[in-house]
Amino acid sequence: MMKTAMNRMKKIGLLPRIIVAIVLGIILGNVLGEPWVRGFVTFNGIFSQFLGFMIPLIIVGLVTPAIADIGRGVGRLLLLTVAIAYGDTVCAGLLAYGTGSWLFPDMVARVTESGIATEKAPDLLPYFTVTIPAILDVMAALVFAFMMGLGIAYLSHSPSPQAVCPPVSPEEKNSPQRVCPPVSPAEKSSPLKAAFAEFRTIIEKTIAKAIIPLLPLYIFGIFLKMTYTGEVDHILRVFAQIIVVIFALHLFILLYQFCLAGAVVRKNPLKLLWNMLPAYMTALGTSSSAATIPVTLRQTMKNGVSEDIAGFTVPLCATIHMSGSAMKITACALTICLLEGMPHSFPMFLHFILMLGIVMVAAPGVPGGAIMAALAPLSSILGFSAEAQALMIALYIAMDSFGTACNVTGDGAIALVVERWR
């Protein structure tokens, strides 16, 4: 019976489970007593320690093979596509920061001034704590991942020196040594590539089978505690306004992407964007860039991109082009900084956005994968606590499909530019 119930829960999407967790957390936070709330606070403390332990491993396990895989391609076409995709991702993040710095402080202030003052309960402590120290510091993990990824990519292209072969039979023992043919790059680096590929699989399985299924319970505990301590009303009223801004920004990003692409290829940008609408709607339904690739390919070629360029850029951009995700994460992170009174200077967020555009390349192919990859810069650069990270996860997943739709639709604009500039 229990197994059947668990199987039914797995069939329900992550977003509905997150919504149910938030609603139940808000309702039960006004009903349950302190012992129950402290029980969930205890679970959240253990789970947040596990997340902290996993973040450096996620970086090493996902970023290293991602950089190595991108490095396998050579030539101007790859460099051009990567540069455009990364530049657009960073621009979307900067747009979110600029818009947020202009609008969000007043929004937060208005909600604070108009809110009804509520007496907050004292902060709750867990019954006990479990410390799980991370194997690596976050920055050390990033440096290690970059070093290994670039190293593997370099070994895949470096010419192999000719090896000296020993005699192959006793009769040839006194004969001169023969020169072996060069060892292929793939043969040289395959053990290291295979090791990191297997490690990536382990990390992705851990995310998909352990972290993602427990996220609703973790988020339930966060909202339960926030409701019990009187914080949730203020936060929800702020984000109700922020979400409207985020939706407007994601439409603006699509417009400027296709206006620029239309100017480059000298075509009507609105017609180009309209042709990508099936890809946008498919991504809204699937919340997956990978699942939308066939539709994105078809609509990109309908816009006049050749089959070979579309076949190269669309699958690549499904991995490296994250403009919608970067915009959402930056906007939500800035809002939390304003709510918590944390530093949010431009140099700090510029550092965060530049790093975000890199680490999201390694986002695992599960719902909310981008925010899981973004936990590293959120904690190491912006100093987000476990509770702030949990709130980011909940907010991101609640809008996940819109970010994915923005990402994949923009892939069509990049393909147009690459076709023109190749």
CSV table of C-alpha atoms in Angstrom, one decimal:
chain,number,residue,atom,x,y,z
A,1,MET,CA,0.0,0.0,0.0
A,2,MET,CA,2.8,2.4,0.9
A,3,LYS,CA,4.7,1.5,-2.2
A,4,THR,CA,1.6,2.2,-4.3
A,5,ALA,CA,1.2,5.6,-2.7
A,6,MET,CA,4.9,6.4,-3.3
A,7,ASN,CA,4.6,5.4,-7.0
A,8,ARG,CA,1.5,7.7,-7.4
A,9,MET,CA,3.5,10.6,-5.8
A,10,LYS,CA,6.3,10.0,-8.3
A,11,LYS,CA,3.9,10.3,-11.2
A,12,ILE,CA,2.8,13.8,-10.0
A,13,GLY,CA,5.1,16.5,-11.4
A,14,LEU,CA,7.6,18.3,-9.2
A,15,LEU,CA,5.8,21.7,-9.6
A,16,PRO,CA,2.4,20.4,-8.3
A,17,ARG,CA,4.3,18.8,-5.3
A,18,ILE,CA,6.1,22.1,-4.6
A,19,ILE,CA,2.8,24.0,-4.7
A,20,VAL,CA,1.1,21.5,-2.4
A,21,ALA,CA,4.1,21.7,0.0
A,22,ILE,CA,4.0,25.6,0.1
A,23,VAL,CA,0.2,25.6,0.7
A,24,LEU,CA,0.4,22.9,3.4
A,25,GLY,CA,3.3,24.7,5.0
A,26,ILE,CA,1.3,28.0,5.2
A,27,ILE,CA,-1.9,26.3,6.5
A,28,LEU,CA,-0.2,24.0,9.1
A,29,GLY,CA,2.1,26.7,10.2
A,30,ASN,CA,-0.9,28.4,11.8
A,31,VAL,CA,-2.1,25.1,13.3
A,32,LEU,CA,0.8,22.9,14.5
A,33,GLY,CA,2.5,23.5,17.8
A,34,GLU,CA,6.2,24.1,18.5
A,35,PRO,CA,7.2,20.4,18.9
A,36,TRP,CA,5.9,19.5,15.4
A,37,VAL,CA,7.5,22.6,13.8
A,38,ARG,CA,10.8,21.9,15.6
A,39,GLY,CA,10.7,18.3,14.2
A,40,PHE,CA,10.6,19.7,10.6
A,41,VAL,CA,13.3,22.3,11.5
A,42,THR,CA,15.5,19.3,12.6
A,43,PHE,CA,14.9,17.5,9.3
A,44,ASN,CA,15.6,20.7,7.3
A,45,GLY,CA,18.9,21.2,9.2
A,46,ILE,CA,20.1,17.7,8.3
A,47,PHE,CA,18.9,18.1,4.7
A,48,SER,CA,20.7,21.5,4.3
A,49,GLN,CA,23.9,19.9,5.6
A,50,PHE,CA,23.6,17.2,3.0
A,51,LEU,CA,23.0,19.9,0.3
A,52,GLY,CA,26.1,21.8,1.5
A,53,PHE,CA,28.0,18.5,1.2
A,54,MET,CA,26.7,17.9,-2.3
A,55,ILE,CA,27.3,21.4,-3.8
A,56,PRO,CA,31.1,21.0,-4.4
A,57,LEU,CA,30.5,17.4,-5.7
A,58,ILE,CA,27.8,18.8,-8.1
A,59,ILE,CA,30.3,21.3,-9.4
A,60,VAL,CA,33.0,18.7,-10.0
A,61,GLY,CA,30.7,16.1,-11.3
A,62,LEU,CA,28.8,18.3,-13.7
A,63,VAL,CA,31.0,21.2,-14.7
A,64,THR,CA,34.1,19.1,-15.5
A,65,PRO,CA,32.5,16.8,-18.2
A,66,ALA,CA,30.5,19.7,-19.5
A,67,ILE,CA,33.6,21.8,-20.2
A,68,ALA,CA,35.4,18.7,-21.6
A,69,ASP,CA,32.4,17.9,-23.9
A,70,ILE,CA,32.3,21.5,-25.2
A,71,GLY,CA,36.0,21.5,-25.8
A,72,ARG,CA,35.7,18.5,-28.1
A,73,GLY,CA,34.5,20.7,-30.9
A,74,VAL,CA,37.0,22.8,-32.8
A,75,GLY,CA,36.8,25.7,-35.1
A,76,ARG,CA,35.2,29.1,-35.4
A,77,LEU,CA,31.6,27.8,-35.5
A,78,LEU,CA,31.9,26.4,-31.9
A,79,LEU,CA,33.6,29.5,-30.5
A,80,LEU,CA,31.1,31.8,-32.2
A,81,THR,CA,28.1,29.8,-30.8
A,82,VAL,CA,29.5,29.6,-27.3
A,83,ALA,CA,30.4,33.3,-27.2
A,84,ILE,CA,27.0,34.4,-28.4
A,85,ALA,CA,25.1,32.0,-26.0
A,86,TYR,CA,27.3,33.0,-23.0
A,87,GLY,CA,27.1,36.7,-23.8
A,88,ASP,CA,23.3,36.6,-24.1
A,89,THR,CA,23.0,34.7,-20.8
A,90,VAL,CA,25.1,37.3,-19.0
A,91,CYS,CA,23.1,40.2,-20.7
A,92,ALA,CA,19.9,38.7,-19.4
A,93,GLY,CA,21.3,38.5,-15.9
A,94,LEU,CA,22.5,42.1,-16.1
A,95,LEU,CA,19.1,43.2,-17.4
A,96,ALA,CA,17.4,41.5,-14.4
A,97,TYR,CA,19.8,43.2,-12.0
A,98,GLY,CA,19.3,46.6,-13.6
A,99,THR,CA,15.6,46.3,-13.7
A,100,GLY,CA,15.5,44.9,-10.2
A,101,SER,CA,17.7,47.6,-8.8
A,102,TRP,CA,15.3,50.2,-10.2
A,103,LEU,CA,12.0,48.6,-9.3
A,104,PHE,CA,12.4,46.1,-6.5
A,105,PRO,CA,13.5,48.4,-3.6
A,106,ASP,CA,10.3,50.4,-3.9
A,107,MET,CA,8.2,47.3,-4.1
A,108,VAL,CA,9.7,45.8,-1.0
A,109,ALA,CA,9.3,49.1,0.8
A,110,ARG,CA,5.7,49.5,-0.1
A,111,VAL,CA,4.8,46.0,1.0
A,112,THR,CA,6.7,46.6,4.3
A,113,GLU,CA,4.9,49.9,4.9
A,114,SER,CA,1.4,48.6,4.0
A,115,GLY,CA,1.8,45.3,5.9
A,116,ILE,CA,0.0,44.5,9.1
A,117,ALA,CA,2.4,44.3,11.9
A,118,THR,CA,2.5,40.8,13.3
A,119,GLU,CA,4.3,39.6,16.4
A,120,LYS,CA,7.0,37.2,15.4
A,121,ALA,CA,7.6,34.0,17.4
A,122,PRO,CA,11.2,33.4,18.6
A,123,ASP,CA,13.4,31.5,16.2
A,124,LEU,CA,13.1,27.8,16.5
A,125,LEU,CA,16.1,25.5,17.0
A,126,PRO,CA,16.3,21.9,15.9
A,127,TYR,CA,16.2,19.1,18.4
A,128,PHE,CA,19.7,18.0,17.3
A,129,THR,CA,22.1,18.8,14.5
A,130,VAL,CA,24.2,16.6,12.2
A,131,THR,CA,27.3,18.1,10.7
A,132,ILE,CA,28.3,16.9,7.3
A,133,PRO,CA,31.4,18.9,6.2
A,134,ALA,CA,32.0,19.3,2.5
A,135,ILE,CA,35.0,17.5,1.0
A,136,LEU,CA,36.0,20.7,-1.0
A,137,ASP,CA,35.4,24.4,-0.6
A,138,VAL,CA,33.1,25.7,-3.3
A,139,MET,CA,35.8,27.9,-5.0
A,140,ALA,CA,38.3,25.0,-4.8
A,141,ALA,CA,35.7,22.8,-6.5
A,142,LEU,CA,35.2,25.4,-9.3
A,143,VAL,CA,38.9,25.7,-9.9
A,144,PHE,CA,39.4,21.9,-9.9
A,145,ALA,CA,36.5,21.4,-12.3
A,146,PHE,CA,37.8,24.0,-14.7
A,147,MET,CA,41.3,22.6,-14.6
A,148,MET,CA,40.2,19.1,-15.2
A,149,GLY,CA,37.6,20.0,-17.8
A,150,LEU,CA,40.0,22.1,-19.8
A,151,GLY,CA,42.8,19.5,-19.4
A,152,ILE,CA,40.6,16.7,-20.7
A,153,ALA,CA,39.6,18.9,-23.7
A,154,TYR,CA,43.3,19.7,-24.4
A,155,LEU,CA,44.3,16.1,-24.3
A,156,SER,CA,41.5,15.4,-26.8
A,157,HIS,CA,43.2,17.6,-29.3
A,158,SER,CA,46.9,17.5,-28.6
A,159,PRO,CA,49.0,15.6,-31.1
A,160,SER,CA,50.2,12.3,-29.6
A,161,PRO,CA,53.9,11.7,-29.8
A,162,GLN,CA,54.9,8.5,-31.5
A,163,ALA,CA,55.6,5.7,-29.1
A,164,VAL,CA,58.6,3.3,-29.3
A,165,CYS,CA,57.5,-0.3,-29.5
A,166,PRO,CA,59.5,-3.2,-28.1
A,167,PRO,CA,60.1,-6.3,-30.3
A,168,VAL,CA,57.0,-8.3,-30.8
A,169,SER,CA,58.7,-11.8,-30.7
A,170,PRO,CA,61.8,-13.4,-29.2
A,171,GLU,CA,63.3,-13.7,-32.7
A,172,GLU,CA,63.2,-9.9,-32.9
A,173,LYS,CA,64.8,-9.4,-29.5
A,174,ASN,CA,68.0,-8.1,-31.0
A,175,SER,CA,66.4,-6.1,-33.8
A,176,PRO,CA,66.1,-2.3,-33.6
A,177,GLN,CA,63.0,-1.0,-31.9
A,178,ARG,CA,60.2,-0.1,-34.1
A,179,VAL,CA,58.3,3.2,-34.0
A,180,CYS,CA,54.6,2.7,-33.1
A,181,PRO,CA,51.9,4.7,-34.9
A,182,PRO,CA,50.5,7.7,-32.8
A,183,VAL,CA,48.1,6.9,-30.1
A,184,SER,CA,44.7,8.4,-30.9
A,185,PRO,CA,43.6,11.3,-28.6
A,186,ALA,CA,40.4,9.5,-27.8
A,187,GLU,CA,42.4,6.4,-26.7
A,188,LYS,CA,44.7,8.6,-24.5
A,189,SER,CA,42.0,10.4,-22.6
A,190,SER,CA,39.2,7.8,-22.6
A,191,PRO,CA,39.9,6.5,-19.0
A,192,LEU,CA,39.7,10.0,-17.5
A,193,LYS,CA,36.7,11.0,-19.6
A,194,ALA,CA,35.0,7.7,-18.7
A,195,ALA,CA,35.7,8.3,-15.0
A,196,PHE,CA,34.2,11.8,-14.9
A,197,ALA,CA,31.3,10.6,-17.1
A,198,GLU,CA,30.5,7.9,-14.5
A,199,PHE,CA,30.9,10.4,-11.7
A,200,ARG,CA,28.4,12.7,-13.5
A,201,THR,CA,25.9,9.9,-13.7
A,202,ILE,CA,26.3,9.3,-10.0
A,203,ILE,CA,25.7,13.0,-9.3
A,204,GLU,CA,22.7,13.2,-11.6
A,205,LYS,CA,21.2,10.0,-10.1
A,206,THR,CA,21.7,11.5,-6.6
A,207,ILE,CA,19.9,14.7,-7.6
A,208,ALA,CA,17.1,12.8,-9.3
A,209,LYS,CA,16.6,10.1,-6.8
A,210,ALA,CA,17.5,11.7,-3.4
A,211,ILE,CA,17.5,15.5,-3.6
A,212,ILE,CA,14.6,16.2,-5.9
A,213,PRO,CA,12.1,13.8,-4.2
A,214,LEU,CA,12.9,15.3,-0.8
A,215,LEU,CA,12.7,18.9,-2.0
A,216,PRO,CA,8.9,19.2,-1.4
A,217,LEU,CA,9.3,18.1,2.2
A,218,TYR,CA,12.2,20.5,2.7
A,219,ILE,CA,10.3,23.4,1.2
A,220,PHE,CA,7.3,22.4,3.3
A,221,GLY,CA,9.5,22.7,6.4
A,222,ILE,CA,10.8,26.1,5.3
A,223,PHE,CA,7.3,27.6,4.8
A,224,LEU,CA,6.0,25.9,8.0
A,225,LYS,CA,8.7,27.6,10.0
A,226,MET,CA,8.2,31.0,8.2
A,227,THR,CA,4.5,30.8,8.9
A,228,TYR,CA,5.0,29.9,12.5
A,229,THR,CA,7.5,32.7,13.0
A,230,GLY,CA,5.3,35.3,11.1
A,231,GLU,CA,7.5,35.9,8.1
A,232,VAL,CA,5.6,34.2,5.2
A,233,ASP,CA,3.0,36.9,4.6
A,234,HIS,CA,5.6,39.6,3.9
A,235,ILE,CA,7.6,37.3,1.6
A,236,LEU,CA,4.7,36.1,-0.5
A,237,ARG,CA,3.3,39.6,-1.0
A,238,VAL,CA,6.7,40.8,-2.3
A,239,PHE,CA,7.1,37.9,-4.7
A,240,ALA,CA,3.6,38.2,-6.1
A,241,GLN,CA,4.8,41.6,-7.6
A,242,ILE,CA,8.2,40.4,-8.5
A,243,ILE,CA,6.8,37.5,-10.6
A,244,VAL,CA,4.9,39.9,-12.8
A,245,VAL,CA,8.2,41.8,-13.5
A,246,ILE,CA,10.0,38.6,-14.2
A,247,PHE,CA,7.3,37.5,-16.7
A,248,ALA,CA,7.5,40.9,-18.5
A,249,LEU,CA,11.3,40.7,-18.6
A,250,HIS,CA,11.2,37.2,-20.2
A,251,LEU,CA,9.0,38.6,-23.0
A,252,PHE,CA,11.3,41.6,-23.4
A,253,ILE,CA,14.3,39.2,-23.7
A,254,LEU,CA,12.7,37.3,-26.5
A,255,LEU,CA,11.9,40.6,-28.3
A,256,TYR,CA,15.4,42.0,-28.1
A,257,GLN,CA,16.9,38.6,-29.1
A,258,PHE,CA,14.9,38.4,-32.3
A,259,CYS,CA,15.1,42.1,-33.1
A,260,LEU,CA,18.9,41.7,-33.0
A,261,ALA,CA,18.8,38.5,-35.0
A,262,GLY,CA,16.3,40.1,-37.5
A,263,ALA,CA,18.7,43.0,-38.0
A,264,VAL,CA,21.6,40.7,-38.7
A,265,VAL,CA,19.7,38.5,-41.2
A,266,ARG,CA,17.5,41.3,-42.5
A,267,LYS,CA,14.2,39.6,-41.8
A,268,ASN,CA,11.1,40.6,-39.9
A,269,PRO,CA,11.8,39.9,-36.2
A,270,LEU,CA,8.2,39.5,-35.3
A,271,LYS,CA,7.7,36.9,-38.0
A,272,LEU,CA,10.8,35.0,-36.9
A,273,LEU,CA,9.6,35.0,-33.3
A,274,TRP,CA,6.1,33.9,-34.4
A,275,ASN,CA,7.6,30.9,-36.2
A,276,MET,CA,9.3,29.8,-33.0
A,277,LEU,CA,6.0,29.8,-31.1
A,278,PRO,CA,5.5,26.0,-31.3
A,279,ALA,CA,8.9,25.5,-29.6
A,280,TYR,CA,7.9,28.0,-26.9
A,281,MET,CA,4.6,26.2,-26.2
A,282,THR,CA,6.3,22.8,-26.2
A,283,ALA,CA,8.9,24.0,-23.7
A,284,LEU,CA,6.1,25.4,-21.5
A,285,GLY,CA,4.5,22.0,-21.4
A,286,THR,CA,7.6,19.9,-21.0
A,287,SER,CA,9.9,22.2,-18.9
A,288,SER,CA,12.8,20.5,-20.7
A,289,SER,CA,15.1,22.0,-23.3
A,290,ALA,CA,16.2,18.5,-24.4
A,291,ALA,CA,12.7,17.3,-25.0
A,292,THR,CA,11.9,20.4,-27.1
A,293,ILE,CA,15.0,20.0,-29.4
A,294,PRO,CA,13.1,18.3,-32.3
A,295,VAL,CA,10.5,21.1,-32.4
A,296,THR,CA,13.2,23.8,-32.0
A,297,LEU,CA,15.1,22.3,-34.9
A,298,ARG,CA,12.1,22.2,-37.2
A,299,GLN,CA,11.0,25.8,-36.4
A,300,THR,CA,14.6,27.1,-36.7
A,301,MET,CA,14.9,25.6,-40.2
A,302,LYS,CA,11.5,27.1,-41.0
A,303,ASN,CA,13.1,30.5,-40.3
A,304,GLY,CA,15.7,29.9,-43.0
A,305,VAL,CA,18.6,28.3,-41.1
A,306,SER,CA,20.3,25.5,-43.0
A,307,GLU,CA,20.0,22.0,-41.7
A,308,ASP,CA,23.7,21.6,-40.8
A,309,ILE,CA,23.8,24.9,-38.8
A,310,ALA,CA,20.5,24.2,-37.0
A,311,GLY,CA,21.6,20.6,-36.2
A,312,PHE,CA,24.8,22.0,-34.6
A,313,THR,CA,23.6,25.1,-32.8
A,314,VAL,CA,20.2,24.0,-31.4
A,315,PRO,CA,21.4,20.9,-29.4
A,316,LEU,CA,24.5,22.9,-28.2
A,317,CYS,CA,22.5,25.9,-27.2
A,318,ALA,CA,20.0,23.6,-25.3
A,319,THR,CA,22.9,23.0,-22.9
A,320,ILE,CA,24.8,26.3,-22.9
A,321,HIS,CA,22.2,29.0,-23.5
A,322,MET,CA,20.4,29.9,-20.3
A,323,SER,CA,19.1,33.5,-20.7
A,324,GLY,CA,15.7,32.9,-19.2
A,325,SER,CA,17.1,30.9,-16.3
A,326,ALA,CA,19.8,33.5,-15.6
A,327,MET,CA,17.2,36.3,-15.6
A,328,LYS,CA,14.9,34.5,-13.1
A,329,ILE,CA,17.7,33.5,-10.7
A,330,THR,CA,19.2,37.0,-10.7
A,331,ALA,CA,15.9,38.7,-10.1
A,332,CYS,CA,14.9,36.3,-7.3
A,333,ALA,CA,18.3,36.5,-5.7
A,334,LEU,CA,18.3,40.3,-5.7
A,335,THR,CA,14.8,40.3,-4.1
A,336,ILE,CA,16.0,38.0,-1.3
A,337,CYS,CA,19.0,40.2,-0.7
A,338,LEU,CA,16.7,43.2,-0.4
A,339,LEU,CA,14.3,41.4,2.0
A,340,GLU,CA,17.1,40.1,4.2
A,341,GLY,CA,19.1,43.4,4.1
A,342,MET,CA,22.1,41.6,2.5
A,343,PRO,CA,24.7,43.3,0.3
A,344,HIS,CA,23.7,43.6,-3.3
A,345,SER,CA,26.3,45.8,-5.0
A,346,PHE,CA,26.8,45.7,-8.7
A,347,PRO,CA,30.4,44.3,-8.6
A,348,MET,CA,29.1,41.4,-6.4
A,349,PHE,CA,26.2,40.6,-8.7
A,350,LEU,CA,28.4,41.0,-11.8
A,351,HIS,CA,30.7,38.4,-10.3
A,352,PHE,CA,27.7,36.2,-9.5
A,353,ILE,CA,26.2,36.6,-13.0
A,354,LEU,CA,29.4,35.8,-14.8
A,355,MET,CA,29.9,32.7,-12.7
A,356,LEU,CA,26.2,31.7,-13.1
A,357,GLY,CA,26.5,31.7,-16.9
A,358,ILE,CA,29.2,29.1,-16.6
A,359,VAL,CA,27.9,26.8,-13.9
A,360,MET,CA,24.5,26.5,-15.5
A,361,VAL,CA,26.1,24.9,-18.5
A,362,ALA,CA,26.3,21.9,-16.3
A,363,ALA,CA,22.7,22.0,-15.2
A,364,PRO,CA,21.4,18.4,-14.9
A,365,GLY,CA,18.5,17.3,-17.1
A,366,VAL,CA,15.9,17.2,-14.3
A,367,PRO,CA,13.2,19.7,-13.4
A,368,GLY,CA,14.9,22.6,-11.6
A,369,GLY,CA,18.3,21.5,-12.7
A,370,ALA,CA,19.5,25.0,-13.3
A,371,ILE,CA,18.8,26.2,-9.8
A,372,MET,CA,20.6,23.1,-8.4
A,373,ALA,CA,23.7,24.1,-10.4
A,374,ALA,CA,23.3,27.7,-9.3
A,375,LEU,CA,23.4,26.8,-5.5
A,376,ALA,CA,27.2,27.1,-5.6
A,377,PRO,CA,27.5,30.8,-6.6
A,378,LEU,CA,24.4,31.6,-4.5
A,379,SER,CA,26.2,30.4,-1.4
A,380,SER,CA,29.8,31.2,-2.2
A,381,ILE,CA,29.4,34.7,-3.8
A,382,LEU,CA,26.1,36.0,-2.4
A,383,GLY,CA,26.3,34.3,0.9
A,384,PHE,CA,22.9,32.7,0.9
A,385,SER,CA,21.9,30.6,3.9
A,386,ALA,CA,20.2,27.2,3.6
A,387,GLU,CA,16.8,28.8,4.1
A,388,ALA,CA,17.5,31.4,1.4
A,389,GLN,CA,18.6,28.6,-1.0
A,390,ALA,CA,15.4,26.7,-0.3
A,391,LEU,CA,13.3,29.7,-1.0
A,392,MET,CA,15.2,30.2,-4.3
A,393,ILE,CA,14.5,26.6,-5.3
A,394,ALA,CA,10.8,27.0,-4.6
A,395,LEU,CA,10.5,30.2,-6.5
A,396,TYR,CA,12.6,29.0,-9.5
A,397,ILE,CA,10.6,25.7,-9.8
A,398,ALA,CA,7.4,27.6,-9.6
A,399,MET,CA,8.4,29.5,-12.8
A,400,ASP,CA,10.6,26.8,-14.4
A,401,SER,CA,8.6,26.3,-17.6
A,402,PHE,CA,8.7,30.0,-18.5
A,403,GLY,CA,12.5,30.1,-18.1
A,404,THR,CA,12.9,27.0,-20.3
A,405,ALA,CA,10.6,28.4,-22.9
A,406,CYS,CA,12.7,31.6,-23.0
A,407,ASN,CA,15.9,29.6,-23.3
A,408,VAL,CA,14.8,27.3,-26.2
A,409,THR,CA,13.1,30.1,-28.2
A,410,GLY,CA,16.2,32.2,-27.9
A,411,ASP,CA,18.2,29.3,-29.4
A,412,GLY,CA,16.4,30.0,-32.7
A,413,ALA,CA,17.7,33.6,-32.6
A,414,ILE,CA,21.3,32.4,-32.0
A,415,ALA,CA,21.1,29.9,-34.9
A,416,LEU,CA,20.1,32.8,-37.2
A,417,VAL,CA,23.1,34.8,-36.2
A,418,VAL,CA,25.5,31.9,-36.5
A,419,GLU,CA,24.1,31.1,-40.0
A,420,ARG,CA,24.8,34.7,-41.1
A,421,TRP,CA,28.3,35.0,-39.5
A,422,ARG,CA,29.7,31.6,-40.0
